[in-house]
Short mmCIF file of C-alpha atoms in Angstrom, two decimals:
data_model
loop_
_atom_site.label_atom_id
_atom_site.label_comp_id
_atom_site.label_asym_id
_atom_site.label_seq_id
_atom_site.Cartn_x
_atom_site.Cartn_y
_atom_site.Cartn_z
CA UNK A 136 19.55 14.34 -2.03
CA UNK A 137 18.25 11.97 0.51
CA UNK A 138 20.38 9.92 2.37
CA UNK A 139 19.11 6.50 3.45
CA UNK A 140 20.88 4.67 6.69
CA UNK A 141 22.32 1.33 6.79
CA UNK A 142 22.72 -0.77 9.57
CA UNK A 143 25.20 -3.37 10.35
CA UNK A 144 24.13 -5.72 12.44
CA UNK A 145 26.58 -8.71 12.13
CA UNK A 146 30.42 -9.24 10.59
CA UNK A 147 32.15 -12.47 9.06
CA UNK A 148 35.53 -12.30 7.81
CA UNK A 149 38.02 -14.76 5.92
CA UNK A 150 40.87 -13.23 4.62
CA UNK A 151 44.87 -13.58 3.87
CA UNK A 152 44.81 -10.99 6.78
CA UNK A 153 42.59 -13.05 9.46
CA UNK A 154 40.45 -15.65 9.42
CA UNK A 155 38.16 -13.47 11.49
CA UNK A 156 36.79 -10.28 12.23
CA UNK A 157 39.17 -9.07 15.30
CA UNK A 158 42.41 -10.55 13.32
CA UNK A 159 41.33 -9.30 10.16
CA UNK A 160 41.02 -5.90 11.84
CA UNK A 161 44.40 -6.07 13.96
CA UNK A 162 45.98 -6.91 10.91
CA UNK A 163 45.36 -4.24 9.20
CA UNK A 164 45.73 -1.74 11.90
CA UNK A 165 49.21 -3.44 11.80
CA UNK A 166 49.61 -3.04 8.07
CA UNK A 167 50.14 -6.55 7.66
CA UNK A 168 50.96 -7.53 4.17
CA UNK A 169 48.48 -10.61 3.51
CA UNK A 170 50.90 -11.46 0.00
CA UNK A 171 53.36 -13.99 -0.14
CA UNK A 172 54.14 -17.24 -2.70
CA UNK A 173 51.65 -19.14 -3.89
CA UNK A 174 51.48 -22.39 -1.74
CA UNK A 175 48.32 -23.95 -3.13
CA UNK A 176 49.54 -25.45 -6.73
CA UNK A 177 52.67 -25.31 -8.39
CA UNK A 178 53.84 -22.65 -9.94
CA UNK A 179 56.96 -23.13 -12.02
CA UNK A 180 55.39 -22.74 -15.78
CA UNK A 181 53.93 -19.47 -14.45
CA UNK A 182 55.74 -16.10 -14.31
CA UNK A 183 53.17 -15.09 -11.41
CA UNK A 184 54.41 -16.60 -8.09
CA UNK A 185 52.75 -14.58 -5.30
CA UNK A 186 49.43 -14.05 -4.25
CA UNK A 187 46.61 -13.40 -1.47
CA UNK A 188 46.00 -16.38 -0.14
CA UNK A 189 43.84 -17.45 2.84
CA UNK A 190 45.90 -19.19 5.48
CA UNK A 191 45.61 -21.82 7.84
CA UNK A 192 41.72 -22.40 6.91
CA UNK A 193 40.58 -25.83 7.84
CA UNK A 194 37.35 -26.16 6.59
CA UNK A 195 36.29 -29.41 8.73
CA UNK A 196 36.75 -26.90 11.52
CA UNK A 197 33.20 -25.19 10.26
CA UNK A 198 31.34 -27.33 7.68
CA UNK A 199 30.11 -30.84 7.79
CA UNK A 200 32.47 -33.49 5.36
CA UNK A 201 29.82 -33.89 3.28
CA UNK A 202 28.50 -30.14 2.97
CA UNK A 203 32.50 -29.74 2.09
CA UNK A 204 32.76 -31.95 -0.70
CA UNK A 205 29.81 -30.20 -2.53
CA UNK A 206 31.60 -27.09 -1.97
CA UNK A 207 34.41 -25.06 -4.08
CA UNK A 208 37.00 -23.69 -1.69
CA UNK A 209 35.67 -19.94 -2.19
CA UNK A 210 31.93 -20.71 -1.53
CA UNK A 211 33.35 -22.49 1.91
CA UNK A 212 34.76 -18.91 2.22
CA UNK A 213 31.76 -17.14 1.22
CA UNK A 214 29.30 -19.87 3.85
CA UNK A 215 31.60 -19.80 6.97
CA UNK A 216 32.05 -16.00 6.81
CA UNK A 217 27.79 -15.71 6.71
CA UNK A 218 28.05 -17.67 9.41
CA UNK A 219 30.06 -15.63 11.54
CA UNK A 220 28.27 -12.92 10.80
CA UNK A 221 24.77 -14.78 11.72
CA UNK A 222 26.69 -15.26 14.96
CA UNK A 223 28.06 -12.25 15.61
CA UNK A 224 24.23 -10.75 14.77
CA UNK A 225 22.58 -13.33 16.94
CA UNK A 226 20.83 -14.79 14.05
CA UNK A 227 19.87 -18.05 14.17
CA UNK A 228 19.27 -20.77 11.13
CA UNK A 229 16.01 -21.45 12.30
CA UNK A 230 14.90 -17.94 12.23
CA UNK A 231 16.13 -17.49 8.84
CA UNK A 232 14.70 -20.66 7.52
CA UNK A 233 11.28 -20.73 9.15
CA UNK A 234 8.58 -22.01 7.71
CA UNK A 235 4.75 -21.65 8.54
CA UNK A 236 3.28 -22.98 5.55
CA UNK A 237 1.99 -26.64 8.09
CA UNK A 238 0.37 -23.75 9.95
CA UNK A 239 -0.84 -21.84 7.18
CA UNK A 240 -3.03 -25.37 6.39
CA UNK A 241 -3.69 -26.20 9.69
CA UNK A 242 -5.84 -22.89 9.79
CA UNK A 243 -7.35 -22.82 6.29
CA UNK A 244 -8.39 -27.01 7.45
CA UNK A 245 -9.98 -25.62 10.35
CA UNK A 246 -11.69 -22.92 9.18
CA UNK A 247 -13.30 -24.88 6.34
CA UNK A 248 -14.16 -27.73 8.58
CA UNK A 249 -15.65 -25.32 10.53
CA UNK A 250 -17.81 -23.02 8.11
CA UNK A 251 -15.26 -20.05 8.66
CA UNK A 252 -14.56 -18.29 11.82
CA UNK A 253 -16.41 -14.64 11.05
CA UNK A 254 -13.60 -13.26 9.39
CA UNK A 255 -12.56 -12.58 5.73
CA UNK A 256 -9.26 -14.63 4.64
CA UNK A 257 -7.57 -14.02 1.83
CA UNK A 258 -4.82 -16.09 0.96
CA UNK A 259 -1.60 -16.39 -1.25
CA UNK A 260 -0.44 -19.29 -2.15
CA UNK A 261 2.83 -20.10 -2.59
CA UNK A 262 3.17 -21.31 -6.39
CA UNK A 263 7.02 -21.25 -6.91
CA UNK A 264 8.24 -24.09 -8.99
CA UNK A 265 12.06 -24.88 -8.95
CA UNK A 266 13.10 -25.25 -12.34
CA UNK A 267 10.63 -23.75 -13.94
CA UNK A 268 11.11 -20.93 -17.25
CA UNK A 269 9.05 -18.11 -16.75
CA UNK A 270 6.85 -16.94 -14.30
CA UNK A 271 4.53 -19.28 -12.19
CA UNK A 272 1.80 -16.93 -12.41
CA UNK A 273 -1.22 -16.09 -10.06
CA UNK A 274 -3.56 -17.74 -7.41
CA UNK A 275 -5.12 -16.45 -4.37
CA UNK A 276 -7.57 -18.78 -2.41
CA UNK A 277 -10.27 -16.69 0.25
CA UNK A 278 -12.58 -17.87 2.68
CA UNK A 279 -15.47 -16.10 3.27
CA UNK A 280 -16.94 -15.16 6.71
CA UNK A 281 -19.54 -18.35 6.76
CA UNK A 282 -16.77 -20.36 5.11
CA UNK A 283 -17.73 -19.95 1.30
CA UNK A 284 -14.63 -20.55 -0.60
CA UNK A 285 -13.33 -18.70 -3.76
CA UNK A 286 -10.25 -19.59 -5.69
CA UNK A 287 -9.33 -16.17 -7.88
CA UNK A 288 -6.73 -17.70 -10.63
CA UNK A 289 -5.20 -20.97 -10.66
CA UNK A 290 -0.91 -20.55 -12.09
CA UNK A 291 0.20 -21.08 -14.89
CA UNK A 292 -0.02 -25.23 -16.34
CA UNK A 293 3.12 -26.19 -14.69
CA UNK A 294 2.12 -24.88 -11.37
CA UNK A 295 -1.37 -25.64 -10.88
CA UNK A 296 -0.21 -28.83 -8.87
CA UNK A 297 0.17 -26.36 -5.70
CA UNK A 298 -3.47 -25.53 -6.13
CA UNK A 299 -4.32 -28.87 -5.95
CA UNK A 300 -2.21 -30.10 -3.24
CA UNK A 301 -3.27 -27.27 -1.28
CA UNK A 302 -7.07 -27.96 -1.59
CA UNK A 303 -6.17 -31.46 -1.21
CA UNK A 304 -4.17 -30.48 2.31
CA UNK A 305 -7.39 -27.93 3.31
CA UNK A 306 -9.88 -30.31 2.73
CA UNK A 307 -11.47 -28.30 0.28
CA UNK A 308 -13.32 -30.57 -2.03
CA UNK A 309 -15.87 -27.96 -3.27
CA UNK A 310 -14.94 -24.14 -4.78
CA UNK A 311 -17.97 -22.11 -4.16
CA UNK A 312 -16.43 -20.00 -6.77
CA UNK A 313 -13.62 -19.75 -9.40
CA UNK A 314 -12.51 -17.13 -10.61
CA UNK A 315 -10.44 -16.02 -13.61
CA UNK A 316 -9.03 -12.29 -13.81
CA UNK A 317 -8.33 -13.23 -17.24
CA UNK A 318 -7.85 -15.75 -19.86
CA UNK A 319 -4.11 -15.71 -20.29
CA UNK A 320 -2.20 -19.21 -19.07
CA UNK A 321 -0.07 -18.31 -15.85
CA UNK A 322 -3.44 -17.36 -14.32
CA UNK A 323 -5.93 -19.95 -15.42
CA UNK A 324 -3.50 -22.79 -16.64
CA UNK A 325 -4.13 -25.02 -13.98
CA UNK A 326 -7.59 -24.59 -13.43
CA UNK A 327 -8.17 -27.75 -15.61
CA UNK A 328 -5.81 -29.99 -13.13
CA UNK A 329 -7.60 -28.22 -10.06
CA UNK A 330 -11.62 -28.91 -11.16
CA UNK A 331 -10.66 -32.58 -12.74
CA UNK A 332 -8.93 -32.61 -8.99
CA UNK A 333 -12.23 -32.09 -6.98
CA UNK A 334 -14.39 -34.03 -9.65
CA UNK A 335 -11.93 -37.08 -8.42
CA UNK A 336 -12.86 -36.83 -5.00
CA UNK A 337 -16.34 -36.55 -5.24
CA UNK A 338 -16.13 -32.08 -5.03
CA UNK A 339 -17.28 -29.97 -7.38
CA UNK A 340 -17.23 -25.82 -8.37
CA UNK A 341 -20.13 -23.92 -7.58
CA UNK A 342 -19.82 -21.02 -10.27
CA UNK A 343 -17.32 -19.96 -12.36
CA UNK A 344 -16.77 -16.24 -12.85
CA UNK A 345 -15.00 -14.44 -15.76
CA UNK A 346 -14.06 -11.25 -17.43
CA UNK A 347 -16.41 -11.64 -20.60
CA UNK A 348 -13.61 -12.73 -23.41
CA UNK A 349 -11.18 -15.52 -23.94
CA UNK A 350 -7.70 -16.04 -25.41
CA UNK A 351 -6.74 -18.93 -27.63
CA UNK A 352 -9.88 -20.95 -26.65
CA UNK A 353 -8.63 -21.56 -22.72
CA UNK A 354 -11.61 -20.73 -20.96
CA UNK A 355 -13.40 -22.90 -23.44
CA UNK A 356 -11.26 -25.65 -22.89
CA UNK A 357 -11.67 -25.22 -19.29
CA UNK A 358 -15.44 -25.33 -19.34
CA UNK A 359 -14.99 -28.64 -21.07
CA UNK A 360 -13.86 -30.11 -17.83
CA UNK A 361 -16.28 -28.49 -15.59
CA UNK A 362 -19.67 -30.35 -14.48
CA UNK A 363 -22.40 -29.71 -17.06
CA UNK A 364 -24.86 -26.78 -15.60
CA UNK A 365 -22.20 -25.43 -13.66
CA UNK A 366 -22.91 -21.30 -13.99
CA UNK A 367 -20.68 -19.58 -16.04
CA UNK A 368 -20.63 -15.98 -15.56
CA UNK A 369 -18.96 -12.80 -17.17
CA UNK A 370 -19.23 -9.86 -15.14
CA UNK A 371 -18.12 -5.88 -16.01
CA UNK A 372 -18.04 -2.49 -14.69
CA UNK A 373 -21.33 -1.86 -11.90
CA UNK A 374 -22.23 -5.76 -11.62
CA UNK A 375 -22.18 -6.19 -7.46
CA UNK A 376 -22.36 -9.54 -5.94
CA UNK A 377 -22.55 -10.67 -2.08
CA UNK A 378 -21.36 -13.48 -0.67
CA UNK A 379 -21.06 -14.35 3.24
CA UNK A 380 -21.82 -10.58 4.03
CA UNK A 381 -19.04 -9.65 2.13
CA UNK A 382 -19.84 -7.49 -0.95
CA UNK A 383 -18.00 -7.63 -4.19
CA UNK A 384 -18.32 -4.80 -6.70
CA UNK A 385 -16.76 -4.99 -9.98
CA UNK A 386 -14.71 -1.81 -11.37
CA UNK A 387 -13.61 -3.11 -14.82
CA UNK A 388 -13.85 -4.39 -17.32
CA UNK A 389 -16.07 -1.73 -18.62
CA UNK A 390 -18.44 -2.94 -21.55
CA UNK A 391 -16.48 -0.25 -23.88
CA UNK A 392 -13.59 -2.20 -23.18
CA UNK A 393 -14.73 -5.27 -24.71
CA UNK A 394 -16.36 -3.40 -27.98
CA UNK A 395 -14.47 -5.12 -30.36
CA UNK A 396 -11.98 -7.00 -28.50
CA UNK A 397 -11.95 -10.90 -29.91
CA UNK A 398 -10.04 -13.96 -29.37
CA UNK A 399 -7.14 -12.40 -31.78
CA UNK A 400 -7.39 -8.55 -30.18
CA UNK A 401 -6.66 -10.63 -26.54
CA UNK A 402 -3.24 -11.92 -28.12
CA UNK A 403 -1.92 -8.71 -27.43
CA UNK A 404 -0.90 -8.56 -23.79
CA UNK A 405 -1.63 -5.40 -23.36
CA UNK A 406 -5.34 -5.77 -24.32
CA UNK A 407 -5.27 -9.20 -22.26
CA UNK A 408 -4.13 -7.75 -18.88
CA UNK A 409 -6.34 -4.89 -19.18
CA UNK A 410 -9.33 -6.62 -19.53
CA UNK A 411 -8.84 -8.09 -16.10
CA UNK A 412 -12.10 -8.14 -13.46
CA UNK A 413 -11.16 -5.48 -11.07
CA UNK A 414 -12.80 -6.96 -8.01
CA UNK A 415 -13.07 -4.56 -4.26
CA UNK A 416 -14.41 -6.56 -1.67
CA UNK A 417 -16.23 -5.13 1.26
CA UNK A 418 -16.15 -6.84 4.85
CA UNK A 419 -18.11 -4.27 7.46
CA UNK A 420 -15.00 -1.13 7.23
CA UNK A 421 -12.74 -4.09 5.99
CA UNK A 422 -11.79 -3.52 2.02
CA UNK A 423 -9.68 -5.67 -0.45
CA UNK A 424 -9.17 -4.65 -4.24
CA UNK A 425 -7.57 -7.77 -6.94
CA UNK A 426 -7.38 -6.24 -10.38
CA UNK A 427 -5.64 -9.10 -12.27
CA UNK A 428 -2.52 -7.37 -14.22
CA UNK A 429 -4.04 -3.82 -15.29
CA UNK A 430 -1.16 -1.87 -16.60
CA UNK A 431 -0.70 1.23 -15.97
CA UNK A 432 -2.81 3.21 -18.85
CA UNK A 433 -6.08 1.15 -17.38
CA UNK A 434 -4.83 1.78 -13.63
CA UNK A 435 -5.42 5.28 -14.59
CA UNK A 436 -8.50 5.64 -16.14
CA UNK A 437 -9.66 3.55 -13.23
CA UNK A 438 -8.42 5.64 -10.64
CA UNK A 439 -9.62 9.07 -12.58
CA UNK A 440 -13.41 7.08 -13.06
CA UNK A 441 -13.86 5.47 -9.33
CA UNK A 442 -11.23 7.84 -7.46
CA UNK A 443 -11.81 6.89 -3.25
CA UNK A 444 -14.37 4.08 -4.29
CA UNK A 445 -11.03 2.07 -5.16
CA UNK A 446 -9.78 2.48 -1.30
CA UNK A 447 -8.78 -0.77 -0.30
CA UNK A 448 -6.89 -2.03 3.11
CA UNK A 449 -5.11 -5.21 1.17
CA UNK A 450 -4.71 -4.69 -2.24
CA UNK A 451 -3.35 -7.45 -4.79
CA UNK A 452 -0.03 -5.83 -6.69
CA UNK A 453 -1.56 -5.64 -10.29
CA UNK A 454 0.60 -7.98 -12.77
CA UNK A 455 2.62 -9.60 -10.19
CA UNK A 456 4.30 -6.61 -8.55
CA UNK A 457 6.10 -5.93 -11.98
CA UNK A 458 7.36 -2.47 -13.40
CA UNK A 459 4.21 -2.29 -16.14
CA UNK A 460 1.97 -1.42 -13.18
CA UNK A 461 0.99 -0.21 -9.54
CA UNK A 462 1.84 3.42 -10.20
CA UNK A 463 2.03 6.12 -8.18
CA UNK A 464 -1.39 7.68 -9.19
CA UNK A 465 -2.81 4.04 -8.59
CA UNK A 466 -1.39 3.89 -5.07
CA UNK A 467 -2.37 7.10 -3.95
CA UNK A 468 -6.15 6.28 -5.09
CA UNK A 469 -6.36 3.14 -4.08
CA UNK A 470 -4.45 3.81 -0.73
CA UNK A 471 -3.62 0.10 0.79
CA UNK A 472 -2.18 -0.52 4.18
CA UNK A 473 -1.18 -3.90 3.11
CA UNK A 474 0.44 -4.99 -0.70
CA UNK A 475 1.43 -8.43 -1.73
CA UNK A 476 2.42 -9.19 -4.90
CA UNK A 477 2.24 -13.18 -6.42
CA UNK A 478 5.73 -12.93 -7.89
CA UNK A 479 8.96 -15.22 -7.86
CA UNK A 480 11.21 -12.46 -6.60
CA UNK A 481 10.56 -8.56 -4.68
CA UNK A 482 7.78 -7.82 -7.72
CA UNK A 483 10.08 -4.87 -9.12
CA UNK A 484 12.31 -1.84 -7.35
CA UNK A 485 10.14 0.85 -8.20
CA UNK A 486 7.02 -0.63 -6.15
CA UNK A 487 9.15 -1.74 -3.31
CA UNK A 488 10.46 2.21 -2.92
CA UNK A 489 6.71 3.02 -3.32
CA UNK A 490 5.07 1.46 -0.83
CA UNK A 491 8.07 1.82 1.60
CA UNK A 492 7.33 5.84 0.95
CA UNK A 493 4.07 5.03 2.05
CA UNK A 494 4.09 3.20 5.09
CA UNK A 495 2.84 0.34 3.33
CA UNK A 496 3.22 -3.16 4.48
CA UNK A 497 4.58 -4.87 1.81
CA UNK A 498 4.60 -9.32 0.54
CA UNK A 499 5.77 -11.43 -2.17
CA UNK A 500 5.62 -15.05 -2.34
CA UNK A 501 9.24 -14.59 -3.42
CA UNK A 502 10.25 -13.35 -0.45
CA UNK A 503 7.80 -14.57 2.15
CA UNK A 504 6.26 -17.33 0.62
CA UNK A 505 2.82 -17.86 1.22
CA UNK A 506 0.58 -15.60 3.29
CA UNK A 507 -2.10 -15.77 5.18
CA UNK A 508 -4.23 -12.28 5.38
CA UNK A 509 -7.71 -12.57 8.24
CA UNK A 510 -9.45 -9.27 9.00
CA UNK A 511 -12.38 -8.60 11.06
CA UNK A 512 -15.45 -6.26 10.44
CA UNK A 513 -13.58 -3.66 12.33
CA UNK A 514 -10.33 -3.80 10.54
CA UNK A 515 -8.49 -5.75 13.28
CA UNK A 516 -5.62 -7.74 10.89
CA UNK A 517 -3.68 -10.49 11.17
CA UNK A 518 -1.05 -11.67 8.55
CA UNK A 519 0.90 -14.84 9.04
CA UNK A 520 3.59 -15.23 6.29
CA UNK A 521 5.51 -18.68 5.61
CA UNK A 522 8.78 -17.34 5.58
CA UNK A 523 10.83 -14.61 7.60
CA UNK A 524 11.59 -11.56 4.94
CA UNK A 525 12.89 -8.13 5.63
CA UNK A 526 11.71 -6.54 3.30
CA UNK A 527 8.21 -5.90 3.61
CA UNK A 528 7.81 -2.72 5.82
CA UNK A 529 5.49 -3.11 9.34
CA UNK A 530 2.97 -0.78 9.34
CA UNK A 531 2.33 1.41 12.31
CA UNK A 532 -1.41 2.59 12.06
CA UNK A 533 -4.22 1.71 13.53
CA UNK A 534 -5.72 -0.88 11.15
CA UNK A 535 -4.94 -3.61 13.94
CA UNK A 536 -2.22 -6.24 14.51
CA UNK A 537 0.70 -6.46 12.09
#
């Protein structure tokens, strides 16, 4: 059985013992007995007088008056132990709560300002709405080497406004491309808000790229709102395109796939997510592979059809990261150095074990917010995340600066 090793690397401690870590040790190297009668409400209509109790805890000694009002006594336990232990792991609050999204946009400005930079960018965005039931779905913006911009997915309805602010914030007012893995609403549901956006400030989309079928008449609707004559086009299996230098080949859907597969066959979710454009991009030795949410089935007739064609450096985690998908066989073919996955939380256990096997550097917006992939022809990377997260995994080849 393998044995995996933790490390402690700070301690907090509030207890009817000590109301820190060297008292709360001394005391029970002492065997002190933290019980005695219960001194916070009265007890005389209950048979039960004694109890644990922590003593001599003054909370104003810690917290700020008004973070203690908004506090039950056990979670001012619960945040003045963390804190200790912060302290005692020289941890700091602003480590833990950093946040490079202003820099994130002060790039992506730049680089569109300035026609790109001569690298491949691949961004994504940060779509997380508090409050919101169900998933926020999918987005991922990239800028091309000459600064050509393609948004792949746009959330889900109630999310779209991130899209927007964010092209708002970039001073993207035109979408070379947009792009829709599939028709099904936490990927394409704000597309609407996002072209009707760019219409208002005098931008406009330059193509709009799809996977041949719709669901429930959403693509439909969407062309509705996009400029009359604007290209829409339906790739499969063997189409190539190049934009910027960068090549784009497209390994599904297949035209068998879509043999009888109608508005009411794409109801099924199954059939939905596996009709997704499979999309491996090609910068000089730089690769990146975006399959939409292929479950597992499709990830393996994939994989046994295109085998080492599918090798990508960043791949996107098919259907957010979740169980359905990214299986070992499709790991192993595709072979990524670098994983994120667009989901509210770590995408699932089974992927984070699998890619920590690997050596794979591993994302989620859930855990480190948005994030900021650039790569050179030669494989040189650099990832800037908007949050601090432990638990994607550094890797330690040579594919350049991590």
């Amino acid at each position: 059985m393998e044995t995996r090793r933790v490390v402690i690397t700070g301690m907090g401690a509030l207890t009817p013992v000590g109301n820190n870590v060297p008292a709360f040790w001394e005391g029970l190297l002492a065997g002190k007995n933290g019980i005695g009668p219960v001194t916070r409400f009265d007890t005389a209509e209950y048979k039960a007088k004694l109890a644990a109790e922590v003593k001599d805890f003054v909370p104003e000694n810690y917290l700020p008056k008004p973070e203690i009002k908004r506090m039950g006594r056990f979670t001012q336990f619960a945040v003045v132990s963390a804190m200790a232990a912060m302290a005692d792991a020289n941890f700091t609050l602003d480590e833990a709560e950093a946040d490079r999204g202003a820099e994130q946009v002060r790039r992506i400005r730049e680089l569109v300002a300035n026609k790109g930079d001569g690298r491949f960018h691949v961004f994504m965005l940060n779509i997380i709405t508090p409050g919101l039931k169900g998933k926020p779905g999918d987005s991922t913006l990239m800028i091309f080497p000459k600064g050509k911009t393609m948004l792949l997915d746009a959330a889900v309805t109630a999310s779209g406004h991130w899209v927007v602010e964010l092209l708002e914030k970039t001073g993207i007012d035109r979408l070379d491309y947009m792009a829709a893995s599939h028709p099904h609403i936490d990927h394409v549901g704000g597309m609407a808000e996002v072209i009707d956006s760019l219409h208002k400030r005098g931008g406009s989309i330059g193509e709009f790229w799809y996977p041949g079928r719709d669901c429930k008449g959403y693509l439909a609707e969407i062309r509705t709102h996009l400029a009359e004559g604007t290209p829409f086009r339906s790739f499969v299996t063997g189409d190539v395109e190049t934009i910027d230098g960068v090549t784009i080949r497209f390994y599904n859907p297949s035209p068998e796939d879509l043999v009888g597969v109608d508005d009411t066959a794409m109801l099924d979710v199954e059939t939905g997510n596996n009709v997704s454009l499979a999309m491996h991009f090609t910068f000089g030795r730089a690769t990146f592979l975006a399959s939409g949410d292929l479950y597992a089935g499709k990830e393996a007739t994939v994989a046994q059809r295109f085998g080492s064609a599918l090798h990508a450096d960043i791949m996107k985690a098919n259907h957010h990261g979740a169980y359905t998908s990214n299986t070992e066989v499709w790991l192993d073919t595709v072979a990524p150095k670098i994983v994120y996955a667009i989901s509210d939380d770590d995408g699932c256990y089974e992927l984070v074990e699998r890619t920590e096997k690997r050596g794979i550097a591993y994302y989620t917006m859930g855990m480190d917010g948005s994030t900021l992939i650039s790569v050179d022809e030669n494989r040189n990377f650099e990832i800037l995340t908007q949050k601090n997260s432990t638990l994607h995994h550094t890797y330690k080849g040579i594919i350049g600066r991590m």
